[in-house]
Short mmCIF file of C-alpha atoms in Angstrom, two decimals:
data_model
loop_
_atom_site.label_atom_id
_atom_site.label_comp_id
_atom_site.label_asym_id
_atom_site.label_seq_id
_atom_site.Cartn_x
_atom_site.Cartn_y
_atom_site.Cartn_z
CA MET A 50 -15.86 -62.83 -49.98
CA PRO A 51 -13.18 -63.87 -47.45
CA ARG A 52 -10.90 -61.10 -48.79
CA ARG A 53 -13.62 -58.47 -48.33
CA ARG A 54 -14.28 -59.71 -44.79
CA LEU A 55 -10.58 -59.56 -43.94
CA ARG A 56 -10.38 -56.05 -45.40
CA ASN A 57 -13.34 -54.95 -43.24
CA ILE A 58 -11.76 -56.47 -40.15
CA GLY A 59 -8.50 -54.61 -40.90
CA VAL A 60 -10.35 -51.31 -41.25
CA LEU A 61 -12.23 -51.98 -38.03
CA ARG A 62 -8.96 -52.67 -36.17
CA LYS A 63 -7.49 -49.39 -37.39
CA VAL A 64 -10.60 -47.47 -36.30
CA LEU A 65 -10.53 -49.11 -32.89
CA THR A 66 -6.79 -48.39 -32.53
CA TYR A 67 -7.26 -44.70 -33.38
CA ALA A 68 -10.26 -44.45 -31.07
CA ILE A 69 -8.41 -46.03 -28.14
CA GLY A 70 -5.44 -43.71 -28.77
CA ALA A 71 -7.67 -40.65 -28.84
CA ILE A 72 -9.44 -41.67 -25.63
CA SER A 73 -6.07 -42.19 -23.92
CA ILE A 74 -4.82 -38.76 -24.95
CA LEU A 75 -8.03 -37.10 -23.75
CA ALA A 76 -7.80 -38.93 -20.43
CA LEU A 77 -4.20 -37.84 -19.90
CA LEU A 78 -5.08 -34.27 -20.84
CA ALA A 79 -7.99 -34.27 -18.39
CA VAL A 80 -5.76 -35.50 -15.56
CA HIS A 81 -3.13 -32.89 -16.46
CA LEU A 82 -5.67 -30.07 -16.38
CA HIS A 83 -7.20 -31.36 -13.15
CA PHE A 84 -3.90 -31.25 -11.30
CA HIS A 85 -3.10 -27.79 -12.64
CA ILE A 86 -6.43 -26.27 -11.69
CA PHE A 87 -7.23 -28.17 -8.50
CA PRO A 88 -4.67 -29.20 -5.85
CA SER A 89 -4.25 -32.91 -5.34
CA SER A 90 -6.33 -34.27 -2.48
CA THR A 91 -3.66 -36.82 -1.66
CA GLU A 92 -0.86 -34.30 -1.25
CA SER A 93 -1.36 -31.14 0.78
CA SER A 94 -0.63 -27.92 -1.11
CA TYR A 95 0.21 -26.22 2.18
CA LYS A 96 3.56 -26.80 3.78
CA LEU A 97 5.02 -25.32 6.90
CA PRO A 98 5.35 -21.67 5.82
CA TRP A 99 8.98 -21.26 6.77
CA GLU A 100 9.83 -24.41 4.75
CA ILE A 101 8.55 -22.84 1.52
CA GLY A 102 11.22 -21.24 -0.61
CA HIS A 103 13.39 -20.86 2.47
CA GLN A 104 16.74 -19.32 1.66
CA ARG A 105 18.87 -17.44 4.12
CA TRP A 106 19.91 -14.14 2.67
CA LYS A 107 23.61 -14.01 1.73
CA SER A 108 23.57 -10.27 1.21
CA GLU A 109 21.15 -7.53 2.19
CA LEU A 110 19.46 -6.40 -1.00
CA SER A 111 17.67 -3.10 -1.37
CA TRP A 112 14.29 -3.23 -3.11
CA THR A 113 14.16 0.55 -3.58
CA GLN A 114 17.19 1.03 -5.79
CA GLU A 115 15.94 -0.30 -9.10
CA PHE A 116 12.94 0.51 -11.22
CA ALA A 117 12.09 -3.19 -11.56
CA PRO A 118 14.17 -5.11 -9.01
CA PRO A 119 15.23 -8.44 -10.56
CA GLN A 120 14.74 -10.37 -7.34
CA PHE A 121 11.02 -9.48 -7.41
CA SER A 122 10.42 -9.88 -11.14
CA LYS A 123 9.00 -13.42 -11.18
CA VAL A 124 5.83 -13.26 -13.25
CA PRO A 125 3.93 -16.48 -14.02
CA PRO A 126 3.25 -17.35 -17.69
CA SER A 127 0.41 -15.32 -19.15
CA ALA A 128 -1.15 -18.33 -20.85
CA GLN A 129 -2.20 -19.84 -17.55
CA LYS A 130 -5.94 -20.17 -16.96
CA LEU A 131 -7.62 -19.92 -13.57
CA VAL A 132 -11.03 -20.99 -12.37
CA GLY A 133 -12.81 -17.96 -10.97
CA ALA A 134 -16.20 -17.18 -9.48
CA ARG A 135 -17.54 -16.58 -12.98
CA GLY A 136 -15.94 -19.53 -14.74
CA ILE A 137 -12.65 -19.76 -16.64
CA LEU A 138 -10.98 -16.35 -16.69
CA ASP A 139 -7.98 -15.27 -18.67
CA PHE A 140 -4.94 -14.90 -16.45
CA ASN A 141 -4.12 -11.47 -17.89
CA LYS A 142 -7.50 -10.01 -16.96
CA LEU A 143 -6.84 -10.75 -13.31
CA TRP A 144 -3.18 -9.86 -12.96
CA LYS A 145 -2.17 -7.60 -15.85
CA PRO A 146 -1.00 -4.11 -14.72
CA PRO A 147 -2.90 -1.10 -16.04
CA PRO A 148 -1.47 0.87 -18.98
CA SER A 149 1.31 3.26 -17.93
CA ARG A 150 0.62 5.67 -20.82
CA ASP A 151 4.37 6.21 -21.07
CA PHE A 152 4.61 7.97 -17.71
CA LEU A 153 7.95 7.43 -15.99
CA PRO A 154 9.44 8.52 -12.65
CA CYS A 155 10.75 12.08 -12.81
CA ILE A 156 12.56 12.97 -9.60
CA GLU A 157 15.99 14.15 -10.74
CA PRO A 158 16.65 17.81 -9.90
CA SER A 159 16.62 20.46 -12.60
CA PRO A 160 19.90 21.94 -14.00
CA LEU A 161 19.39 25.03 -11.83
CA TYR A 162 19.25 23.01 -8.61
CA SER A 163 22.30 23.65 -6.41
CA PRO A 164 23.87 21.89 -3.39
CA PRO A 165 22.74 23.09 0.05
CA THR A 166 23.99 26.52 1.04
CA GLU A 167 25.53 27.44 4.39
CA SER A 168 23.31 26.30 7.23
CA ARG A 169 21.53 28.97 9.26
CA GLY A 170 20.66 26.66 12.15
CA TYR A 171 19.48 23.22 13.18
CA LEU A 172 16.05 21.68 12.68
CA LEU A 173 14.90 19.08 15.19
CA VAL A 174 11.84 17.03 14.22
CA HIS A 175 9.47 15.04 16.39
CA THR A 176 7.41 12.81 14.10
CA ASN A 177 3.89 11.71 14.99
CA GLY A 178 1.54 8.89 14.05
CA GLY A 179 2.05 5.43 12.62
CA LEU A 180 4.81 4.29 10.26
CA ASN A 181 3.56 5.86 7.04
CA GLN A 182 2.35 9.05 8.67
CA MET A 183 5.85 9.45 10.11
CA ARG A 184 7.49 8.67 6.76
CA ALA A 185 5.44 11.32 4.97
CA GLY A 186 6.23 13.83 7.71
CA ILE A 187 9.95 13.11 7.49
CA CYS A 188 9.91 13.75 3.75
CA ASP A 189 8.10 17.04 4.31
CA MET A 190 10.68 18.05 6.92
CA VAL A 191 13.51 17.28 4.49
CA ALA A 192 11.93 19.76 2.09
CA VAL A 193 11.35 22.29 4.92
CA ALA A 194 15.02 22.02 5.94
CA ARG A 195 15.98 22.81 2.35
CA ILE A 196 13.63 25.82 2.28
CA LEU A 197 15.02 27.11 5.60
CA ASN A 198 18.70 26.45 4.78
CA ALA A 199 18.77 24.33 7.94
CA THR A 200 20.81 21.34 9.03
CA LEU A 201 18.38 18.50 9.70
CA VAL A 202 19.03 16.35 12.75
CA VAL A 203 17.90 12.75 12.17
CA PRO A 204 14.20 12.81 13.17
CA GLU A 205 12.89 11.33 16.39
CA LEU A 206 10.15 8.71 15.88
CA ASP A 207 6.85 8.85 17.73
CA LYS A 208 6.92 6.68 20.84
CA ARG A 209 3.70 7.96 22.40
CA SER A 210 1.13 7.09 19.75
CA PHE A 211 -1.52 4.37 19.91
CA TRP A 212 1.09 1.68 19.14
CA GLN A 213 3.57 2.64 21.89
CA ASP A 214 6.55 1.65 19.72
CA THR A 215 9.99 2.29 21.24
CA SER A 216 11.85 2.04 17.91
CA ASN A 217 14.47 4.64 17.08
CA PHE A 218 15.12 5.97 13.58
CA SER A 219 18.00 3.55 12.96
CA ASP A 220 15.82 0.59 14.03
CA VAL A 221 13.35 1.27 11.22
CA PHE A 222 15.41 3.07 8.56
CA ASP A 223 18.92 2.86 7.14
CA GLU A 224 20.31 5.94 8.90
CA ASP A 225 23.61 6.15 7.00
CA HIS A 226 21.90 5.78 3.66
CA PHE A 227 19.40 8.50 4.59
CA ILE A 228 22.22 10.94 5.36
CA ASN A 229 24.30 10.10 2.29
CA ALA A 230 21.40 10.00 -0.17
CA LEU A 231 20.42 13.58 0.74
CA ALA A 232 23.98 14.99 0.73
CA ASN A 233 23.29 17.12 -2.37
CA ASP A 234 19.97 18.36 -0.99
CA VAL A 235 20.17 18.92 2.76
CA LYS A 236 22.86 18.47 5.37
CA VAL A 237 21.73 15.76 7.79
CA ILE A 238 23.48 14.86 11.05
CA LYS A 239 22.79 12.14 13.61
CA LYS A 240 22.90 14.30 16.74
CA LEU A 241 22.88 17.95 17.68
CA PRO A 242 26.44 19.29 18.32
CA LYS A 243 27.43 19.09 21.98
CA GLU A 244 27.86 22.85 22.32
CA LEU A 245 24.17 23.29 21.42
CA THR A 246 22.80 20.52 23.64
CA ASN A 247 21.64 22.98 26.29
CA ALA A 248 20.94 25.88 23.93
CA THR A 249 17.53 27.54 24.07
CA ARG A 250 15.26 26.04 21.44
CA ALA A 251 12.23 27.42 19.68
CA VAL A 252 9.54 24.75 19.92
CA LYS A 253 7.05 25.34 17.15
CA GLN A 254 4.07 23.45 15.77
CA PHE A 255 4.30 24.42 12.13
CA ARG A 256 1.03 25.44 10.53
CA SER A 257 -0.68 22.67 8.54
CA TRP A 258 -0.46 22.69 4.73
CA SER A 259 1.84 25.71 4.64
CA GLY A 260 3.55 26.98 1.52
CA MET A 261 6.97 28.46 0.78
CA ASP A 262 6.11 31.96 2.03
CA TYR A 263 5.21 30.72 5.51
CA TYR A 264 8.58 29.01 5.97
CA GLN A 265 10.69 31.65 4.22
CA ASP A 266 9.12 34.52 6.16
CA GLU A 267 7.60 33.51 9.49
CA ILE A 268 9.78 30.52 10.38
CA ALA A 269 13.08 31.69 8.86
CA SER A 270 12.85 34.92 10.88
CA MET A 271 13.30 32.80 14.03
CA TRP A 272 16.96 32.18 13.08
CA GLU A 273 17.71 35.70 14.29
CA GLU A 274 16.98 34.63 17.87
CA TYR A 275 17.49 30.84 17.90
CA LYS A 276 20.06 28.40 16.57
CA VAL A 277 17.77 25.41 17.08
CA ILE A 278 14.15 25.10 15.99
CA ARG A 279 12.15 22.08 17.05
CA ALA A 280 9.14 20.97 14.98
CA ALA A 281 6.67 19.53 17.49
CA LYS A 282 4.79 17.68 14.73
CA SER A 283 5.72 16.63 11.23
CA ASP A 284 2.51 15.42 9.57
CA SER A 285 0.83 17.57 6.88
CA ARG A 286 3.08 20.57 7.54
CA LEU A 287 3.83 21.27 3.87
CA ALA A 288 1.45 22.23 1.08
CA ASN A 289 0.76 19.92 -1.85
CA ASN A 290 0.38 22.64 -4.46
CA ASN A 291 2.12 25.88 -5.45
CA LEU A 292 5.58 24.55 -4.62
CA PRO A 293 8.59 24.69 -6.96
CA PRO A 294 9.07 21.45 -8.94
CA ASP A 295 12.48 20.90 -7.37
CA ILE A 296 10.94 20.93 -3.87
CA GLN A 297 8.31 18.42 -4.98
CA LYS A 298 11.01 16.23 -6.48
CA LEU A 299 13.02 16.45 -3.28
CA ARG A 300 10.08 15.17 -1.26
CA CYS A 301 9.87 12.20 -3.58
CA ARG A 302 13.60 11.50 -3.60
CA ALA A 303 13.40 11.44 0.17
CA PHE A 304 10.42 9.08 0.15
CA TYR A 305 11.41 6.65 -2.61
CA ASP A 306 15.18 6.66 -2.27
CA ALA A 307 16.60 8.16 0.92
CA LEU A 308 14.08 6.71 3.39
CA ARG A 309 15.09 3.10 2.90
CA PHE A 310 14.20 0.56 5.57
CA SER A 311 16.95 -0.86 7.76
CA PRO A 312 18.94 -3.79 6.31
CA GLN A 313 17.36 -6.34 8.66
CA ILE A 314 13.83 -5.22 7.75
CA GLU A 315 14.58 -5.24 4.03
CA ALA A 316 16.10 -8.71 4.23
CA MET A 317 13.14 -10.13 6.15
CA GLY A 318 10.71 -8.39 3.79
CA LYS A 319 12.41 -9.96 0.79
CA LEU A 320 12.19 -13.38 2.40
CA LEU A 321 8.43 -12.94 2.94
CA VAL A 322 7.98 -11.87 -0.68
CA ASP A 323 9.89 -14.93 -1.92
CA ARG A 324 7.73 -17.21 0.20
CA MET A 325 4.51 -15.62 -1.09
CA ARG A 326 5.84 -15.97 -4.65
CA SER A 327 6.21 -19.72 -4.09
CA TYR A 328 2.40 -19.93 -4.17
CA GLY A 329 2.21 -18.06 -7.49
CA PRO A 330 0.83 -14.59 -8.18
CA TYR A 331 -0.63 -13.09 -5.03
CA ILE A 332 -2.83 -10.28 -3.77
CA ALA A 333 -1.69 -8.08 -0.89
CA LEU A 334 -4.81 -7.07 1.00
CA HIS A 335 -4.45 -4.15 3.39
CA LEU A 336 -7.30 -5.13 5.66
CA ARG A 337 -7.73 -2.07 7.85
CA TYR A 338 -10.20 -3.81 10.14
CA GLU A 339 -8.24 -3.15 13.29
CA LYS A 340 -9.25 -1.82 16.69
CA ASP A 341 -7.60 1.59 16.32
CA MET A 342 -9.16 2.31 12.92
CA LEU A 343 -12.65 1.16 13.87
CA SER A 344 -12.63 3.12 17.12
CA PHE A 345 -11.23 6.25 15.43
CA SER A 346 -13.69 6.16 12.51
CA GLY A 347 -16.70 5.07 14.58
CA CYS A 348 -17.50 2.25 12.17
CA THR A 349 -19.43 -0.58 13.84
CA HIS A 350 -21.29 -2.31 10.99
CA GLY A 351 -21.38 -6.06 11.56
CA LEU A 352 -20.13 -5.82 15.14
CA SER A 353 -21.90 -6.90 18.30
CA GLN A 354 -23.21 -4.27 20.71
CA ALA A 355 -20.45 -5.17 23.18
CA GLU A 356 -17.80 -4.65 20.50
CA ALA A 357 -19.36 -1.33 19.43
CA ASP A 358 -19.41 -0.14 23.04
CA GLU A 359 -15.75 -1.08 23.50
CA LEU A 360 -14.74 0.94 20.44
CA THR A 361 -16.76 3.95 21.61
CA LEU A 362 -15.03 3.82 24.99
CA ILE A 363 -11.59 3.78 23.33
CA ARG A 364 -12.50 6.81 21.21
CA GLU A 365 -13.80 8.73 24.22
CA ASN A 366 -10.65 7.99 26.22
CA THR A 367 -8.20 8.95 23.45
CA ALA A 368 -7.60 12.65 24.10
CA TYR A 369 -6.06 13.58 20.73
CA TRP A 370 -9.00 12.12 18.75
CA LYS A 371 -11.17 15.22 18.63
CA VAL A 372 -14.44 13.77 17.28
CA LYS A 373 -16.28 11.71 19.90
CA GLU A 374 -19.88 11.43 18.66
CA ILE A 375 -20.06 9.55 15.36
CA ASP A 376 -23.06 8.14 13.49
CA SER A 377 -21.80 4.78 12.26
CA ARG A 378 -24.53 4.33 9.64
CA GLU A 379 -23.90 7.76 8.17
CA GLN A 380 -20.14 7.12 8.10
CA ARG A 381 -20.63 3.87 6.23
CA ALA A 382 -23.18 5.30 3.76
CA LYS A 383 -20.69 8.03 2.79
CA GLY A 384 -17.94 5.47 2.21
CA TYR A 385 -15.86 6.58 5.20
CA CYS A 386 -15.60 3.12 6.76
CA PRO A 387 -13.16 0.33 5.92
CA LEU A 388 -14.76 -2.63 4.19
CA THR A 389 -15.43 -5.56 6.50
CA PRO A 390 -13.61 -8.85 5.82
CA LYS A 391 -16.91 -10.31 4.58
CA GLU A 392 -17.39 -7.41 2.15
CA VAL A 393 -13.81 -7.80 0.92
CA GLY A 394 -14.51 -11.47 0.20
CA MET A 395 -17.58 -10.57 -1.87
CA PHE A 396 -15.57 -7.90 -3.67
CA LEU A 397 -12.75 -10.28 -4.63
CA SER A 398 -15.22 -12.93 -5.78
CA ALA A 399 -17.04 -10.36 -7.90
CA LEU A 400 -13.79 -9.33 -9.58
CA GLY A 401 -13.30 -12.97 -10.57
CA TYR A 402 -10.37 -14.07 -8.42
CA PRO A 403 -10.48 -17.83 -7.83
CA SER A 404 -10.74 -19.37 -4.39
CA THR A 405 -7.18 -20.70 -4.82
CA THR A 406 -5.73 -17.17 -5.00
CA PRO A 407 -2.96 -16.61 -2.42
CA ILE A 408 -3.77 -13.52 -0.35
CA TYR A 409 -1.35 -11.77 1.99
CA ILE A 410 -3.11 -9.98 4.84
CA ALA A 411 -1.16 -6.78 5.47
CA ALA A 412 -2.55 -5.73 8.82
CA GLY A 413 -2.22 -6.01 12.56
CA ASP A 414 -4.67 -7.96 14.66
CA ILE A 415 -8.08 -8.09 12.97
CA TYR A 416 -10.74 -6.89 15.39
CA GLY A 417 -12.85 -9.80 16.59
CA GLY A 418 -10.40 -12.34 15.16
CA ASP A 419 -11.78 -15.47 13.52
CA ALA A 420 -15.37 -14.46 14.19
CA HIS A 421 -15.08 -11.69 11.60
CA MET A 422 -12.68 -13.52 9.28
CA ASP A 423 -14.70 -16.71 8.76
CA ASP A 424 -16.50 -15.61 5.59
CA LEU A 425 -13.34 -14.32 3.90
CA GLN A 426 -11.45 -17.46 4.99
CA PHE A 427 -14.23 -19.66 3.56
CA ARG A 428 -14.09 -17.92 0.17
CA PHE A 429 -10.28 -17.72 0.04
CA PRO A 430 -8.68 -20.41 2.21
CA LEU A 431 -5.11 -19.45 1.31
CA LEU A 432 -4.87 -16.39 3.57
CA MET A 433 -1.30 -15.71 4.58
CA SER A 434 0.39 -13.26 6.93
CA LYS A 435 3.81 -12.56 8.43
CA GLU A 436 3.02 -14.95 11.23
CA LYS A 437 2.15 -17.78 8.83
CA LEU A 438 5.06 -17.21 6.45
CA ALA A 439 7.79 -16.92 9.05
CA SER A 440 8.69 -18.72 12.24
CA VAL A 441 8.39 -17.16 15.66
CA GLU A 442 12.19 -17.05 15.86
CA GLU A 443 12.47 -15.21 12.54
CA LEU A 444 9.93 -12.56 13.56
CA GLU A 445 11.17 -12.21 17.12
CA PRO A 446 13.47 -9.18 16.41
CA PHE A 447 10.51 -7.22 15.00
CA SER A 448 7.51 -8.59 16.88
CA CYS A 449 7.37 -6.06 19.73
CA HIS A 450 7.67 -3.06 17.41
CA ALA A 451 4.57 -2.02 15.49
CA SER A 452 6.49 0.22 13.06
CA GLN A 453 8.91 -2.54 12.12
CA MET A 454 6.11 -5.07 11.62
CA ALA A 455 4.25 -2.51 9.50
CA ALA A 456 7.41 -2.04 7.41
CA LEU A 457 7.40 -5.77 6.59
CA ASP A 458 3.77 -5.49 5.43
CA TYR A 459 4.74 -2.46 3.36
CA ILE A 460 7.45 -4.35 1.48
CA VAL A 461 5.23 -7.37 0.73
CA SER A 462 2.44 -5.02 -0.39
CA VAL A 463 4.62 -2.95 -2.71
CA GLU A 464 5.93 -6.11 -4.39
CA SER A 465 2.58 -7.91 -4.74
CA ASP A 466 1.01 -8.69 -8.11
CA VAL A 467 -2.16 -6.89 -7.03
CA PHE A 468 -2.64 -4.55 -4.09
CA ILE A 469 -6.10 -3.91 -2.65
CA PRO A 470 -6.70 -1.63 0.36
CA SER A 471 -9.95 -1.89 2.29
CA TYR A 472 -9.53 1.74 3.38
CA SER A 473 -7.68 4.72 1.90
CA GLY A 474 -5.50 5.62 4.86
CA ASN A 475 -1.80 6.48 5.10
CA MET A 476 -0.56 2.95 4.40
CA ALA A 477 -2.86 2.48 1.41
CA ARG A 478 -1.89 5.77 -0.21
CA ALA A 479 1.83 5.27 0.48
CA VAL A 480 1.82 1.80 -1.08
CA GLU A 481 -0.27 2.89 -4.05
CA GLY A 482 2.00 5.85 -4.72
CA HIS A 483 5.10 3.64 -4.48
CA ARG A 484 3.58 1.10 -6.88
CA ARG A 485 2.84 3.87 -9.36
CA PHE A 486 6.41 5.07 -9.02
CA LEU A 487 7.70 1.55 -9.76
CA GLY A 488 5.76 1.28 -13.00
CA HIS A 489 2.03 1.50 -12.28
CA ARG A 490 1.63 -1.92 -10.74
CA LYS A 491 -1.95 -3.07 -10.45
CA THR A 492 -3.72 -1.49 -7.50
CA ILE A 493 -7.49 -1.84 -7.20
CA SER A 494 -9.03 0.92 -5.08
CA PRO A 495 -12.50 -0.13 -3.87
CA ASP A 496 -15.24 2.46 -4.29
CA ARG A 497 -16.54 1.97 -0.76
CA LYS A 498 -19.54 4.27 -1.13
CA ALA A 499 -20.83 2.38 -4.16
CA LEU A 500 -19.95 -1.03 -2.74
CA VAL A 501 -21.74 -0.68 0.61
CA HIS A 502 -24.89 0.39 -1.26
CA LEU A 503 -24.74 -2.83 -3.28
CA PHE A 504 -23.79 -5.02 -0.31
CA ASP A 505 -26.65 -3.60 1.76
CA ARG A 506 -29.05 -4.61 -1.01
CA VAL A 507 -27.61 -8.13 -0.96
CA GLU A 508 -28.07 -8.22 2.82
CA ARG A 509 -31.70 -7.10 2.50
CA GLY A 510 -32.36 -9.69 -0.21
CA SER A 511 -33.22 -7.19 -2.97
CA LEU A 512 -30.09 -8.13 -4.92
CA LYS A 513 -28.57 -11.58 -5.30
CA GLU A 514 -24.87 -12.35 -5.31
CA GLY A 515 -24.28 -13.42 -8.90
CA LYS A 516 -23.58 -12.21 -12.41
CA GLY A 517 -25.65 -9.03 -12.14
CA LEU A 518 -23.84 -7.89 -9.01
CA PHE A 519 -20.44 -8.97 -10.35
CA ASP A 520 -20.90 -7.06 -13.62
CA ARG A 521 -21.78 -3.86 -11.77
CA ILE A 522 -18.78 -4.13 -9.45
CA ILE A 523 -16.42 -4.81 -12.36
CA GLU A 524 -17.75 -1.81 -14.29
CA ILE A 525 -17.43 0.51 -11.26
CA HIS A 526 -13.78 -0.45 -10.83
CA ARG A 527 -12.71 -0.54 -14.46
CA ARG A 528 -10.86 2.77 -14.07
CA ARG A 529 -9.69 2.28 -10.49
CA GLN A 530 -6.72 0.00 -11.08
CA GLY A 531 -3.69 2.25 -10.76
CA SER A 532 -3.34 3.85 -14.19
CA PRO A 533 -1.91 7.41 -14.40
CA ARG A 534 -4.09 10.44 -13.81
CA LYS A 535 -3.17 13.95 -14.75
CA ARG A 536 -2.57 16.25 -11.81
CA LYS A 537 -3.88 19.81 -11.92
CA GLY A 538 -3.15 22.89 -9.81
CA PRO A 539 -5.29 24.41 -7.06
CA ILE A 540 -8.84 25.46 -7.80
CA SER A 541 -8.96 29.02 -9.05
CA GLY A 542 -10.23 31.48 -6.43
CA THR A 543 -9.71 29.25 -3.38
CA ARG A 544 -8.15 30.73 -0.28
CA GLY A 545 -6.50 29.59 2.91
CA MET A 546 -5.80 25.89 3.42
CA ASP A 547 -8.36 24.99 0.75
CA ARG A 548 -5.93 26.01 -1.98
CA PHE A 549 -3.44 23.38 -0.84
CA TYR A 550 -5.89 20.60 -1.61
CA LYS A 551 -6.82 19.62 -5.14
CA PHE A 552 -10.05 17.74 -5.69
CA VAL A 553 -11.26 16.36 -8.98
CA ILE A 554 -14.96 15.51 -8.82
CA GLY A 555 -15.83 12.16 -10.33
CA ASP A 556 -18.70 9.69 -10.22
CA SER A 557 -17.20 7.98 -7.17
CA GLY A 558 -16.22 11.02 -5.15
CA PHE A 559 -13.15 13.17 -4.59
CA TYR A 560 -9.64 12.38 -5.64
CA ARG A 561 -6.31 14.05 -5.13
CA VAL A 562 -4.09 12.83 -7.93
CA MET A 563 -0.40 12.75 -8.37
CA PHE A 564 0.82 13.34 -11.91
CA ARG A 565 1.94 16.50 -13.61
CA LEU A 566 2.22 16.59 -17.40
CA SER A 567 4.98 18.92 -18.59
CA ASP A 568 4.79 20.70 -21.94
CA ASN A 569 7.24 18.50 -23.80
CA MET A 570 7.48 15.20 -21.95
CA LYS A 571 5.54 12.81 -19.79
CA CYS A 572 6.90 12.18 -16.33
CA ASN A 573 5.59 11.34 -12.92
CA MET A 574 5.53 14.07 -10.31
CA PRO A 575 4.41 11.90 -7.39
CA MET A 576 3.15 13.79 -4.37
CA CYS A 577 4.64 11.15 -2.08
CA ILE A 578 1.82 9.87 0.09
CA GLU A 579 -0.50 12.80 -0.66
CA ASP A 580 -1.04 11.33 -4.07
CA LEU A 581 -4.34 9.59 -4.43
CA ILE A 582 -7.76 8.90 -3.02
CA LEU A 583 -8.67 10.78 0.13
CA ASP A 584 -12.20 10.01 1.29
CA GLU A 585 -14.69 9.18 -1.38
#
C-alpha cells in the first residue's frame, strides 16, 4: 500500500511539473505575441521623426537607375501577421504586389534607331502646370524635338501657375544627366547660342494631342523662316496613339531615366524613405484634398458653406480655369471628386489594413486642416508626412518651392509598399506608371464612383460599416491593384482628337491603359503619365 501511494504521488508530481511548464510556455508566448501585435504602453513607439533611422547620406544615390534599387528593397518577413479591421489577416494579402504576368520594361530603341541627325533649328519650351504636368510635357517635347530634328534648349519651368514656384530646371532636375542621357536621341543644350539671343522667334502653341504628320508638316515648315521655335505650352501636345514605337520608347526613356531629380532632392527623398521604412511596410496615400484641387473640381462634399463659398470664389477668379459653374453633387456622383479623408479612412479599414499601419501623406496642405483629418487620424494614428519625418532645418532648402516638395512626395510614393491615390490626377498617374515600370508594385486605385455610392448609403443609415460593406469594397477592387493590362490602338472609325484617346469600357468606367503586347514577346510600352485611369 505505501509503495502504491508513493507511486501515485510520483505520477502526480510529474503531471504537475508538465502542467506548470506548459502554462509557463503559453504565458511567455502570449506576452511575445502581445508585444509584436500591440505597442508597449510603457514605451512610446513614436520617436522624434528625425531621430528614426537617421543617417547622413555619404553619397548621392539615384533611385531611377536600377530595376529594383537595393537601398529600397527592405521587405518585412511574409510570415508576419497583422491585426486588421476584420481580424487576423495574412501579411501577404495586404502587401503582396499583383502578378506581373512576365511583363518587363521595354524602352531600348530598335536596331533601326539612329543618332540625331543635323539640327534644323532650336526648340524653346515653356512648361506649364504642376510638377508632374511639367514632367510629362518635357518628355513630349523631347519626342517632338526628335521628330523635328531640332536642338532642344533645356526647358523653362512654369513660374506663373497656382503654386508660384520660382524653381529653375536645375533646381528640380539633374540638368547634366538630362543632357547626357539623351545624347543618342536629341541634342540638348543649356542655353540658346548668343548669336541667336535676339533672333526673331516663332511663338507657337502646338495643337493638343497632335500626331507625327502635324509636326512633320505644319511645324517643320516653319524652319524655312525661323531658326528658333518657342512652344508656349508643353502639356498634352503629343498624341498617345499612332506613333512609331521608337518615339513612344523615347518618351519613356526621357521620363524614367533622363528626367532624374536633382541630387539634393534624391538624397532627401531617400532619407524620407528610410525613415518610413523604420516603421515597417507603409502606405503612401496621395490625399488630393487640397485647396487648388477642390476649387478646380468644384467638389464641396463634407465642407461648410463658408468653405464651399471660398472655393467657388477661387475658381471664379482663376482666369485659366474655364469652367465656373459646377454642380458638386453631380461631380461626386460621377466619381469626379477626390475622396475625402474620412472616406479614405473607411476605404483603408474595409481593405483590412490595421490601425497600426504607417501611412505617408503625400500632399500639400489639406484643406480645412485637422477638422477634416480627425476621422482618418482616429482610424490610423500613425500618419506621417515630410514635416513629421524631417526637421525644419532639413526641409528648409525645399520648403518654399512647391515643385521640389512635390518631388520628395513623388520619391516616397514610388518606393512605398502600397500606393493609394484619392484622385486620378497627374501625380497619381505618374506614380502608378512609374511603379508599373519598376515591377508592378502594388497600387490600389479607388473606384470613386462605386465608393461614394456605398459611403452615401452608410451616411444615410441604409448600410452599416461592417463585413457586408467590406466584402463589397474588396470585390470591387480585386482587379484594381496595379497588374498589367493590354493596351490597344485607337477605336476604329474615330476622327480628330478622339482617335488619340483610347478608352476601354469596364464596369467601373473608362480606362486608358499602358501596355502593348508584341507578337513574340511580352514587354511594357508605358505611355509615361498618359498610362492609366482618367476619370471613371
